[in-house]
XYZ file of C-alpha atoms in Angstrom:
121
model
C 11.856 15.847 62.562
C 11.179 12.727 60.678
C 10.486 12.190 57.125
C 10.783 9.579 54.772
C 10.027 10.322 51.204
C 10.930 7.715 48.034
C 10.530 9.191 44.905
C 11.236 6.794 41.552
C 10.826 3.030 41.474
C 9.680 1.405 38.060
C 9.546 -0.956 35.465
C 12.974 -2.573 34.086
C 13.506 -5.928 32.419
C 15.446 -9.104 34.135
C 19.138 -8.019 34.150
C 18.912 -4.263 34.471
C 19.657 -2.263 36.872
C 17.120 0.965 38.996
C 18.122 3.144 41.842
C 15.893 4.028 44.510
C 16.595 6.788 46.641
C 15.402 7.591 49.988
C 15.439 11.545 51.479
C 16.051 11.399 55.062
C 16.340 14.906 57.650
C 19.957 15.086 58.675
C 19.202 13.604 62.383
C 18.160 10.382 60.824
C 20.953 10.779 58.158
C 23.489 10.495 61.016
C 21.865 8.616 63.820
C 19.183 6.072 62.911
C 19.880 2.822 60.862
C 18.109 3.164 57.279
C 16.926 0.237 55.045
C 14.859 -1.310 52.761
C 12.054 -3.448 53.258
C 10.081 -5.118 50.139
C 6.648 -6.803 50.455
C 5.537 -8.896 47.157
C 2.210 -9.751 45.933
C 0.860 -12.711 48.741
C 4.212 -12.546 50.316
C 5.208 -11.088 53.824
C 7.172 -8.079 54.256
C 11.038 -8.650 54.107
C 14.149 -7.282 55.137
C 16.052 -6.175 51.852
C 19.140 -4.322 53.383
C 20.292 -1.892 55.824
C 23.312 0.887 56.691
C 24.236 1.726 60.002
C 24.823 5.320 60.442
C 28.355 4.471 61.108
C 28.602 3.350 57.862
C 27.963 -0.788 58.292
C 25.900 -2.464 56.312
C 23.712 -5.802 56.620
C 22.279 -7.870 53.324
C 19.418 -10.403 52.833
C 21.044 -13.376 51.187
C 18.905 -13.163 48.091
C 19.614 -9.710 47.254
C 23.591 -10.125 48.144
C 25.968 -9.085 45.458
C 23.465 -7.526 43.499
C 22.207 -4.994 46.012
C 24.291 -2.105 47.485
C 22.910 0.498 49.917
C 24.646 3.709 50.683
C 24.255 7.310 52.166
C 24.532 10.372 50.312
C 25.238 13.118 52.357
C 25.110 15.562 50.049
C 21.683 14.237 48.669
C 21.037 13.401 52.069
C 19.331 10.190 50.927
C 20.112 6.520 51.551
C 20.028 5.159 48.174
C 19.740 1.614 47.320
C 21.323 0.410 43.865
C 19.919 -2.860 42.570
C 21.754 -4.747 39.627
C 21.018 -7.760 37.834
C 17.812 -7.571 38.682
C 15.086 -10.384 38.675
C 11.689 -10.935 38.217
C 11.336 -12.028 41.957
C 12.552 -8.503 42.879
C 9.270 -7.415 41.787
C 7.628 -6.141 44.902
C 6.733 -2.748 46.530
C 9.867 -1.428 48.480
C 9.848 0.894 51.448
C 12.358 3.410 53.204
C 12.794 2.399 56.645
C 14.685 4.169 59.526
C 15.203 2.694 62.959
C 17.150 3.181 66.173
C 19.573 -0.053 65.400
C 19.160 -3.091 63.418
C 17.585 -5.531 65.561
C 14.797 -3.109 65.941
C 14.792 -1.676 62.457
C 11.166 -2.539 61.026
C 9.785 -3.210 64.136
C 6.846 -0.853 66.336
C 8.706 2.501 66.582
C 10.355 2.385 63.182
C 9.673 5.206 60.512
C 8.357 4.249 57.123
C 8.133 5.354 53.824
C 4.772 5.708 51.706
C 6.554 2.783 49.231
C 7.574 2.630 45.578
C 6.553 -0.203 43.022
C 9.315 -2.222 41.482
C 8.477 -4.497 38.647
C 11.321 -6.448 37.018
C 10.012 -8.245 34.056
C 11.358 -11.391 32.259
């Protein structure tokens, strides 16, 4: 079974710092890739970051150094920490699990419902 569920997201002011947490079933814990997608207002959908479930990890270039995602297995989330944040961070962000990277977000991924994010200045 499948399920995606993103509780939290927020306000915060440029510079801060949020957490957003992802609660995945164990089989997608330990065998799908898990990310983070983010789609602003008028703006596409974009690829924020990702874990492999064997622990590697891919980055968007705007969000590198300031973004780091992890799994918790004792949570069993994938949680995304997000530091020095800006105001172009501000978007709605979604949980996203997928059978490897190249695919993950594509037709056949699983999705989250989504959590607002607003970072103001």
């Amino acid at each position: 079974q499948v399920y995606l569920v993103e509780p939290g997201g927020g306000s915060v002011q440029a510079g801060g710092s949020m957490t957003l947490s992802c609660a995945a079933s164990d089989p997608v814990l330990m065998r799908y890739v898990m990310g983070w997608f983010r789609q602003a207002p008028g703006k596409e959908r974009e690829f924020v970051a990702g874990i492999h479930w064997t622990g590697g990890t891919k980055y968007a270039d705007s969000v590198k150094g300031r973004f780091t995602i992890s799994k918790n297995g004792t949570k069993k989330t994938a949680d995304l920490q997000m530091n020095s944040l800006k105001p172009e961070d501000t978007a709605i962000y979604y949980c996203v699990a997928g059978i490897d990277f190249r695919s993950l977000g594509n037709s056949g991924s699983y999705w989250s419902q989504g959590t607002q994010v607003t970072v103001s200045s």
